[in-house]
């Protein structure tokens, strides 16, 4: 009975260890997959964020250009429609500039660029407003209009360069984040494949051990001659049941006979079979 309990305990112990290890590896796969999914979602969010920043930067330049077009339209036609168009475009430029400021609040280099761009755009739009006012109140002062127009064009060139620099920085940052996400995805895939391989290898090893255990002949050498012990031993797949001799010389002959039979004469199946 003790032998039966021991064999069952060892078998259950091996199965518990195998399934615990397999469960742990599957848990690792789940965690890695979850983290990788989170990284992919985060990358998608950053792509959308960058697109929003780029759209706002493009809007600033576009609105400023629209404001300049409205000023020129008013200069040519003196139609108040162009005044309203200028006001709308100027307000939109300020709104997009504020949006860029908000979207890049955690990006110190972009914030520093905005500190330079903001007053330039403010100055640019004020010059356009002054030109419009000069067109209505003092259209003959050509020198002032030329001076303000020249200054405005110079400011516009600086603004365009700064906005292009900001857009380039956003694209570089996005590419860096995408590259990091791809590297994370590759690492996650490697870890998943590795954990899966280890799980399969572990289960295969357990199968090998169980088959090996079945192929090892169990020989009981005991002092018991009880019929129930003999019957129970064979029920537990013992190969033979031998009563241990009391005499030492006989005992040694029995041990030598067992050794000779099982290791030299008998042919046992391989583990693979």
Coordinates of C-alpha atoms in Angstrom, one line a residue:
X1 CA 0.0 0.0 0.0
X2 CA 2.8 2.4 0.8
X3 CA 4.4 1.6 -2.5
X4 CA 1.1 2.3 -4.3
X5 CA 0.7 5.7 -2.5
X6 CA 4.3 6.7 -3.3
X7 CA 4.0 5.9 -7.0
X8 CA 0.7 7.8 -7.2
X9 CA 2.2 10.7 -5.3
X10 CA 5.2 10.9 -7.6
X11 CA 3.0 10.7 -10.7
X12 CA 0.6 13.4 -9.5
X13 CA 3.6 15.6 -8.4
X14 CA 5.1 15.4 -11.9
X15 CA 1.7 16.3 -13.5
X16 CA 1.2 19.2 -11.1
X17 CA 4.6 20.6 -11.8
X18 CA 4.2 20.2 -15.6
X19 CA 0.8 21.9 -15.7
X20 CA 1.9 24.6 -13.3
X21 CA 4.9 25.4 -15.5
X22 CA 2.7 25.3 -18.6
X23 CA 0.2 27.6 -17.0
X24 CA 2.9 30.0 -15.9
X25 CA 4.3 30.1 -19.5
X26 CA 0.8 30.7 -20.9
X27 CA 0.4 33.5 -18.4
X28 CA 3.6 35.0 -19.7
X29 CA 2.3 34.8 -23.2
X30 CA -0.9 36.5 -22.2
X31 CA 0.9 39.3 -20.4
X32 CA 3.3 39.9 -23.3
X33 CA 0.3 39.9 -25.7
X34 CA -1.5 42.4 -23.6
X35 CA 1.4 44.7 -23.3
X36 CA 2.1 44.5 -27.0
X37 CA -1.6 45.3 -27.7
X38 CA -1.3 48.3 -25.4
X39 CA 1.8 49.5 -27.3
X40 CA 0.1 49.2 -30.6
X41 CA -2.9 51.1 -29.3
X42 CA -0.5 53.8 -27.9
X43 CA 1.2 54.0 -31.3
X44 CA -2.1 54.5 -33.1
X45 CA -3.0 57.3 -30.6
X46 CA 0.4 58.9 -31.2
X47 CA -0.1 58.7 -35.0
X48 CA -3.5 60.4 -34.6
X49 CA -1.9 63.0 -32.2
X50 CA 0.8 63.8 -34.7
X51 CA -1.6 64.1 -37.6
X52 CA -3.6 66.6 -35.4
X53 CA -0.6 68.6 -34.7
X54 CA 0.4 68.7 -38.4
X55 CA -3.1 69.7 -39.3
X56 CA -3.1 72.6 -36.8
X57 CA 0.3 73.8 -38.0
X58 CA -0.9 73.7 -41.6
X59 CA -4.0 75.6 -40.5
X60 CA -1.9 78.3 -39.0
X61 CA 0.0 78.9 -42.2
X62 CA -3.1 78.5 -44.3
X63 CA -5.2 81.0 -42.2
X64 CA -2.4 83.5 -42.3
X65 CA -2.2 83.2 -46.1
X66 CA -5.9 83.7 -46.3
X67 CA -5.6 86.8 -44.1
X68 CA -3.0 88.2 -46.5
X69 CA -5.3 87.3 -49.5
X70 CA -8.2 89.1 -47.9
X71 CA -6.0 92.2 -47.3
X72 CA -5.0 92.2 -51.0
X73 CA -8.6 91.8 -52.0
X74 CA -9.6 94.7 -49.9
X75 CA -6.7 96.7 -51.4
X76 CA -8.0 96.1 -54.9
X77 CA -11.8 96.3 -54.4
X78 CA -12.3 98.2 -51.1
X79 CA -15.1 95.6 -50.6
X80 CA -16.0 95.1 -46.9
X81 CA -16.5 91.4 -47.6
X82 CA -12.7 91.1 -47.6
X83 CA -12.6 92.8 -44.2
X84 CA -14.8 90.1 -42.7
X85 CA -12.8 87.4 -44.4
X86 CA -9.6 88.9 -42.9
X87 CA -11.1 88.9 -39.4
X88 CA -12.3 85.3 -39.8
X89 CA -8.9 84.1 -41.1
X90 CA -7.0 86.0 -38.3
X91 CA -9.2 84.4 -35.6
X92 CA -8.7 81.0 -37.1
X93 CA -4.9 81.4 -37.2
X94 CA -4.9 82.3 -33.5
X95 CA -7.2 79.4 -32.7
X96 CA -4.9 76.9 -34.6
X97 CA -1.9 78.4 -32.9
X98 CA -3.5 77.9 -29.5
X99 CA -4.4 74.3 -30.5
X100 CA -0.8 73.6 -31.4
X101 CA 0.3 75.0 -28.0
X102 CA -2.1 72.7 -26.3
X103 CA -1.2 69.6 -28.2
X104 CA 2.5 70.0 -27.7
X105 CA 2.3 71.0 -24.0
X106 CA 4.6 68.1 -23.1
X107 CA 7.1 68.8 -25.8
X108 CA 9.6 71.4 -24.6
X109 CA 11.4 72.0 -27.9
X110 CA 8.1 72.7 -29.7
X111 CA 7.0 75.0 -26.9
X112 CA 10.2 77.0 -27.4
X113 CA 9.5 77.3 -31.1
X114 CA 6.0 78.4 -30.4
X115 CA 7.4 81.1 -28.1
X116 CA 9.2 82.5 -31.2
X117 CA 6.3 81.9 -33.7
X118 CA 3.6 83.4 -31.6
X119 CA 4.8 87.0 -31.5
X120 CA 5.8 86.8 -35.2
X121 CA 2.3 85.8 -36.2
X122 CA 0.8 88.4 -33.9
X123 CA 3.0 91.0 -35.5
X124 CA 2.2 89.7 -39.0
X125 CA -1.5 90.0 -38.5
X126 CA -1.2 93.4 -36.9
X127 CA 0.7 94.6 -40.0
X128 CA -2.1 93.3 -42.2
X129 CA -4.6 95.1 -40.0
X130 CA -2.6 98.3 -40.2
X131 CA -2.4 98.0 -44.0
X132 CA -6.2 97.6 -44.2
X133 CA -6.6 100.6 -42.0
X134 CA -4.1 102.6 -44.0
X135 CA -6.0 101.7 -47.2
X136 CA -9.2 103.1 -45.7
X137 CA -7.8 106.2 -44.0
X138 CA -4.7 107.2 -45.9
X139 CA -4.5 105.4 -49.3
X140 CA -2.0 107.9 -50.7
X141 CA 0.7 107.0 -48.1
X142 CA 2.4 104.5 -50.4
X143 CA 5.7 104.5 -48.6
X144 CA 4.1 103.3 -45.4
X145 CA 2.2 100.6 -47.2
X146 CA 5.3 99.4 -49.0
X147 CA 7.3 99.3 -45.7
X148 CA 4.7 97.4 -43.9
X149 CA 4.2 95.0 -46.8
X150 CA 8.0 94.3 -47.0
X151 CA 8.2 93.7 -43.2
X152 CA 5.2 91.4 -43.4
X153 CA 6.7 89.3 -46.1
X154 CA 9.9 89.0 -44.2
X155 CA 8.0 87.9 -41.1
X156 CA 5.9 85.5 -43.2
X157 CA 9.1 83.8 -44.5
X158 CA 10.4 83.3 -40.9
X159 CA 7.0 81.9 -39.8
X160 CA 6.9 79.5 -42.7
X161 CA 10.4 78.2 -41.9
X162 CA 9.6 77.8 -38.2
X163 CA 6.3 76.0 -38.9
X164 CA 8.1 73.7 -41.4
X165 CA 10.7 73.0 -38.7
X166 CA 8.0 72.2 -36.2
X167 CA 6.3 69.9 -38.7
X168 CA 9.6 68.1 -39.4
X169 CA 10.2 67.6 -35.7
X170 CA 6.8 66.1 -35.3
X171 CA 7.4 63.7 -38.2
X172 CA 10.8 62.6 -36.7
X173 CA 9.2 62.1 -33.3
X174 CA 6.4 60.0 -34.9
X175 CA 8.9 57.8 -36.9
X176 CA 10.9 57.2 -33.7
X177 CA 7.7 56.1 -31.9
X178 CA 6.7 53.9 -34.8
X179 CA 10.2 52.3 -34.8
X180 CA 10.0 51.7 -31.1
X181 CA 6.5 50.2 -31.4
X182 CA 7.7 47.9 -34.2
X183 CA 10.7 46.8 -32.1
X184 CA 8.4 46.1 -29.2
X185 CA 6.1 44.1 -31.5
X186 CA 9.0 42.0 -32.7
X187 CA 10.2 41.4 -29.2
X188 CA 6.7 40.4 -28.1
X189 CA 6.4 38.0 -31.0
X190 CA 9.8 36.5 -30.1
X191 CA 8.7 36.1 -26.4
X192 CA 5.4 34.5 -27.4
X193 CA 7.1 32.0 -29.7
X194 CA 9.8 31.3 -27.1
X195 CA 7.2 30.7 -24.3
X196 CA 5.1 28.6 -26.7
X197 CA 8.1 26.5 -27.6
X198 CA 9.1 26.1 -24.0
X199 CA 5.6 25.0 -23.1
X200 CA 5.5 22.4 -25.8
X201 CA 9.0 21.3 -24.9
X202 CA 8.0 21.0 -21.2
X203 CA 4.9 18.9 -22.1
X204 CA 7.0 16.7 -24.4
X205 CA 9.6 16.3 -21.6
X206 CA 6.8 15.2 -19.2
X207 CA 5.5 12.8 -21.8
X208 CA 9.1 11.4 -22.2
X209 CA 9.4 11.0 -18.4
X210 CA 6.1 9.2 -18.1
X211 CA 7.0 6.9 -21.0
X212 CA 10.4 6.3 -19.4
X213 CA 8.8 5.5 -16.1
X214 CA 6.5 3.0 -17.8
X215 CA 9.4 1.3 -19.6
X216 CA 11.5 0.8 -16.4
X217 CA 10.9 -2.6 -14.9
X218 CA 9.8 -2.6 -11.3
X219 CA 11.1 -5.6 -9.3
X220 CA 9.9 -6.0 -5.8
X221 CA 12.4 -7.6 -3.4
X222 CA 10.6 -7.9 -0.1
X223 CA 10.3 -10.1 3.0
X224 CA 6.5 -10.2 2.7
X225 CA 4.9 -13.4 1.4
X226 CA 1.4 -12.1 1.9
X227 CA -0.9 -13.0 -1.1
X228 CA -2.5 -9.6 -1.0
X229 CA 0.9 -7.8 -1.3
X230 CA 1.8 -10.0 -4.3
X231 CA -1.6 -9.4 -6.0
X232 CA -1.4 -5.7 -5.4
X233 CA 2.1 -5.4 -6.7
X234 CA 1.2 -7.0 -10.0
X235 CA -1.9 -4.8 -10.2
X236 CA 0.4 -1.8 -10.0
X237 CA 2.3 -3.2 -13.0
X238 CA 5.3 -4.7 -11.1
X239 CA 7.3 -6.9 -13.4
X240 CA 8.1 -9.5 -10.7
X241 CA 7.7 -10.1 -7.0
X242 CA 10.6 -11.8 -5.2
X243 CA 10.7 -12.8 -1.5
X244 CA 14.0 -11.8 0.0
X245 CA 16.0 -14.7 1.4
X246 CA 17.1 -14.6 5.0
X247 CA 20.5 -16.1 4.3
X248 CA 23.0 -13.5 3.1
X249 CA 24.6 -15.8 0.5
X250 CA 21.3 -16.7 -1.0
X251 CA 20.3 -13.0 -0.9
X252 CA 23.4 -12.0 -2.9
X253 CA 22.7 -14.8 -5.5
X254 CA 19.2 -13.5 -5.9
X255 CA 20.4 -10.0 -6.4
X256 CA 23.0 -11.2 -9.0
X257 CA 20.4 -13.2 -10.8
X258 CA 18.0 -10.2 -11.0
X259 CA 20.8 -8.0 -12.3
X260 CA 21.9 -10.6 -14.8
X261 CA 18.3 -11.2 -16.1
X262 CA 17.1 -7.6 -16.4
X263 CA 20.4 -6.0 -17.6
X264 CA 21.9 -8.8 -19.7
X265 CA 19.2 -11.3 -20.8
X266 CA 15.9 -9.4 -21.0
X267 CA 15.2 -7.1 -23.9
X268 CA 13.3 -3.9 -22.9
X269 CA 11.4 -1.6 -25.2
X270 CA 12.9 1.8 -25.9
X271 CA 11.4 5.0 -24.5
X272 CA 10.3 6.1 -28.0
X273 CA 8.2 2.9 -28.4

